[in-house]
Short mmCIF file of C-alpha atoms in Angstrom, two decimals:
data_model
loop_
_atom_site.label_atom_id
_atom_site.label_comp_id
_atom_site.label_asym_id
_atom_site.label_seq_id
_atom_site.Cartn_x
_atom_site.Cartn_y
_atom_site.Cartn_z
CA UNK A 15 0.00 0.00 0.00
CA UNK A 16 1.24 3.45 -0.79
CA UNK A 17 1.77 5.95 1.97
CA UNK A 18 -1.35 7.98 2.52
CA UNK A 19 -3.65 5.47 0.84
CA UNK A 20 -6.97 4.17 2.04
CA UNK A 21 -6.71 1.45 4.69
CA UNK A 22 -9.89 -0.33 3.66
CA UNK A 23 -10.72 -0.85 0.04
CA UNK A 24 -14.40 -1.61 -0.39
CA UNK A 25 -14.73 -2.16 3.36
CA UNK A 26 -12.30 -5.08 3.36
CA UNK A 27 -10.27 -5.64 6.53
CA UNK A 28 -7.47 -8.19 6.11
CA UNK A 29 -7.06 -11.22 8.34
CA UNK A 30 -3.67 -11.15 10.06
CA UNK A 31 -2.43 -14.66 10.83
CA UNK A 32 -0.05 -15.42 13.67
CA UNK A 33 1.37 -18.68 14.97
CA UNK A 34 -1.25 -19.19 17.71
CA UNK A 35 -3.97 -16.67 16.86
CA UNK A 36 -5.38 -14.46 14.19
CA UNK A 37 -6.67 -10.93 13.99
CA UNK A 38 -9.83 -10.44 11.97
CA UNK A 39 -12.35 -7.64 11.64
CA UNK A 40 -14.47 -7.18 14.73
CA UNK A 41 -18.05 -8.35 14.21
CA UNK A 42 -21.42 -8.32 15.93
CA UNK A 43 -20.96 -12.06 16.52
CA UNK A 44 -18.15 -11.13 18.93
CA UNK A 45 -20.39 -9.05 21.21
CA UNK A 46 -20.80 -11.58 24.02
CA UNK A 47 -17.09 -12.44 24.21
CA UNK A 48 -16.05 -8.79 24.01
CA UNK A 49 -18.62 -7.82 26.62
CA UNK A 50 -16.91 -10.26 29.01
CA UNK A 51 -13.56 -8.71 28.12
CA UNK A 52 -14.42 -5.02 28.10
CA UNK A 53 -16.65 -5.16 31.20
CA UNK A 54 -14.30 -7.30 33.31
CA UNK A 55 -13.19 -5.24 36.35
CA UNK A 56 -9.50 -6.03 35.74
CA UNK A 57 -9.82 -4.70 32.18
CA UNK A 58 -12.41 -1.93 32.45
CA UNK A 59 -10.44 -0.32 35.29
CA UNK A 60 -7.76 0.74 32.77
CA UNK A 61 -9.95 1.75 29.83
CA UNK A 62 -11.00 5.20 31.01
CA UNK A 63 -14.45 4.71 29.48
CA UNK A 64 -17.86 3.98 31.02
CA UNK A 65 -18.25 0.30 31.87
CA UNK A 66 -20.52 -1.59 29.50
CA UNK A 67 -23.55 -2.99 31.28
CA UNK A 68 -24.87 -5.47 28.69
CA UNK A 69 -24.20 -7.40 25.51
CA UNK A 70 -26.64 -5.01 23.82
CA UNK A 71 -24.43 -2.02 24.73
CA UNK A 72 -21.45 -3.97 23.45
CA UNK A 73 -23.23 -4.55 20.12
CA UNK A 74 -23.93 -0.81 19.90
CA UNK A 75 -20.24 -0.09 20.48
CA UNK A 76 -19.24 -2.62 17.83
CA UNK A 77 -21.65 -0.98 15.35
CA UNK A 78 -19.97 2.38 16.04
CA UNK A 79 -16.49 0.84 15.62
CA UNK A 80 -17.57 -0.69 12.30
CA UNK A 81 -18.90 2.71 11.15
CA UNK A 82 -15.59 4.34 12.08
CA UNK A 83 -13.74 1.64 10.11
CA UNK A 84 -15.87 2.39 7.04
CA UNK A 85 -14.89 6.05 7.42
CA UNK A 86 -11.19 5.09 7.79
CA UNK A 87 -11.10 6.66 11.25
CA UNK A 88 -10.56 3.57 13.38
CA UNK A 89 -9.76 -0.08 12.80
CA UNK A 90 -10.52 -2.77 15.37
CA UNK A 91 -9.60 -6.44 15.16
CA UNK A 92 -10.87 -9.31 17.29
CA UNK A 93 -8.12 -11.53 18.68
CA UNK A 94 -9.18 -15.09 17.89
CA UNK A 95 -7.71 -18.47 18.83
CA UNK A 96 -7.62 -21.23 16.16
CA UNK A 97 -10.80 -22.89 17.46
CA UNK A 98 -12.67 -19.57 17.14
CA UNK A 99 -12.60 -18.28 20.71
CA UNK A 100 -12.48 -14.47 20.84
CA UNK A 101 -10.12 -13.51 23.66
CA UNK A 102 -9.83 -9.75 23.18
CA UNK A 103 -9.37 -6.96 20.68
CA UNK A 104 -6.74 -4.61 19.38
CA UNK A 105 -6.42 -2.06 16.65
CA UNK A 106 -5.84 1.52 15.71
CA UNK A 107 -7.98 3.99 17.65
CA UNK A 108 -7.00 6.63 15.11
CA UNK A 109 -4.28 7.50 12.65
CA UNK A 110 -3.03 10.33 10.53
CA UNK A 111 -1.22 9.63 7.30
CA UNK A 112 -0.49 12.78 5.30
CA UNK A 113 1.79 15.06 7.27
CA UNK A 114 2.38 12.71 10.20
CA UNK A 115 2.24 9.00 9.27
CA UNK A 116 1.38 8.02 12.83
CA UNK A 117 -1.29 5.97 14.53
CA UNK A 118 -2.45 5.21 18.05
CA UNK A 119 -3.15 1.63 19.00
CA UNK A 120 -5.24 0.16 21.78
CA UNK A 121 -5.70 -3.36 23.08
CA UNK A 122 -7.58 -5.45 25.63
CA UNK A 123 -7.39 -9.13 26.57
CA UNK A 124 -9.62 -11.27 28.77
CA UNK A 125 -7.73 -11.83 32.07
CA UNK A 126 -7.92 -15.63 31.89
CA UNK A 127 -5.60 -15.40 28.87
CA UNK A 128 -3.03 -13.05 30.43
CA UNK A 129 0.56 -14.24 30.78
CA UNK A 130 0.54 -16.53 27.73
CA UNK A 131 2.08 -14.17 25.17
CA UNK A 132 -1.16 -13.74 23.20
CA UNK A 133 -1.22 -9.95 23.34
CA UNK A 134 2.46 -9.75 22.43
CA UNK A 135 1.80 -11.89 19.35
CA UNK A 136 -1.31 -9.88 18.43
CA UNK A 137 0.49 -6.55 18.73
CA UNK A 138 3.42 -7.77 16.64
CA UNK A 139 0.92 -8.57 13.86
CA UNK A 140 -0.67 -5.15 14.30
CA UNK A 141 2.71 -3.38 14.25
CA UNK A 142 3.68 -5.18 11.04
CA UNK A 143 0.36 -4.16 9.48
CA UNK A 144 0.73 -0.56 10.65
CA UNK A 145 4.28 -0.09 9.45
CA UNK A 146 4.22 -2.18 6.28
CA UNK A 147 0.64 -1.93 4.99
CA UNK A 148 -0.59 1.38 6.35
CA UNK A 149 2.75 3.12 5.81
CA UNK A 150 3.02 4.49 9.34
CA UNK A 151 6.30 5.87 10.60
CA UNK A 152 5.29 6.17 14.26
CA UNK A 153 2.92 4.09 16.38
CA UNK A 154 1.80 5.47 19.73
CA UNK A 155 0.01 4.01 22.70
CA UNK A 156 -1.30 5.73 25.79
CA UNK A 157 -1.98 3.95 29.04
CA UNK A 158 -2.69 4.73 32.64
CA UNK A 159 0.62 5.38 34.45
CA UNK A 160 -0.27 2.72 37.04
CA UNK A 161 -0.86 -0.06 34.51
CA UNK A 162 2.42 -1.91 35.08
CA UNK A 163 1.35 -4.93 33.00
CA UNK A 164 0.74 -2.78 29.91
CA UNK A 165 3.92 -0.77 30.46
CA UNK A 166 5.96 -3.98 30.62
CA UNK A 167 4.35 -5.27 27.42
CA UNK A 168 4.96 -2.08 25.46
CA UNK A 169 8.57 -1.88 26.64
CA UNK A 170 9.10 -5.54 25.67
CA UNK A 171 7.84 -4.73 22.17
CA UNK A 172 10.37 -1.91 21.82
CA UNK A 173 8.20 1.10 22.68
CA UNK A 174 9.84 4.04 24.46
CA UNK A 175 8.00 5.91 27.18
CA UNK A 176 8.13 9.56 26.19
CA UNK A 177 6.50 11.02 29.25
CA UNK A 178 3.28 11.71 31.09
CA UNK A 179 0.50 13.68 29.42
CA UNK A 180 -1.13 15.53 32.29
CA UNK A 181 -4.92 15.40 32.53
CA UNK A 182 -5.03 14.02 28.98
CA UNK A 183 -8.45 12.42 29.19
CA UNK A 184 -11.60 12.83 31.19
CA UNK A 185 -13.19 9.80 32.83
CA UNK A 186 -16.06 9.27 35.25
CA UNK A 187 -13.47 9.77 38.01
CA UNK A 188 -12.32 13.12 36.56
CA UNK A 189 -9.28 14.16 34.56
CA UNK A 190 -6.61 11.50 34.21
CA UNK A 191 -2.93 11.51 33.33
CA UNK A 192 -1.67 8.99 30.77
CA UNK A 193 1.76 7.66 29.87
CA UNK A 194 2.72 8.12 26.20
CA UNK A 195 4.76 5.41 24.49
CA UNK A 196 5.97 5.39 20.90
CA UNK A 197 7.66 3.08 18.45
CA UNK A 198 9.22 4.26 15.21
CA UNK A 199 9.51 2.20 12.05
CA UNK A 200 13.29 2.53 12.42
CA UNK A 201 13.33 1.22 16.01
CA UNK A 202 13.83 -2.45 15.11
CA UNK A 203 10.26 -3.54 15.91
CA UNK A 204 10.60 -6.69 13.77
CA UNK A 205 12.55 -8.52 16.48
#
């Protein structure tokens, strides 16, 4: 894909295949599994968004994410094991090509799958897609400064913490600081 091109041609989202999982376009069929992920207290605590209260709300969120994908404003993948179990999601919350060539990624994984390297594998697939197919030069991630698990993962993948963005987002608890991490295409992310 050329730099600055459209991510989705005719609404098509590629399937990204890993060794133990695949990333495919999020779908309404994933609502129940993603509800259990996104509403889990150990996950929702870090999201900075209102907690989903039902599968119906989750479907509504998925519809909005699919609309944003059609508009090339967001791109969300479900993380799926070979037998079809959806264990989380990841993707680009937003990106800017012309003039910046950067994107911001986000990710969540059901806690019963933590510690098995699934998110590391998923994010490596996403990084490859972002740098090689989307033509990004810089990939960013923001996370709560107290989220040690996420910080360790991003550092392991080669991200550099650039600093703390003070009162960057507003949550139900008020304004919240976030830690900004970045990875450049030239940072050796392929390893």
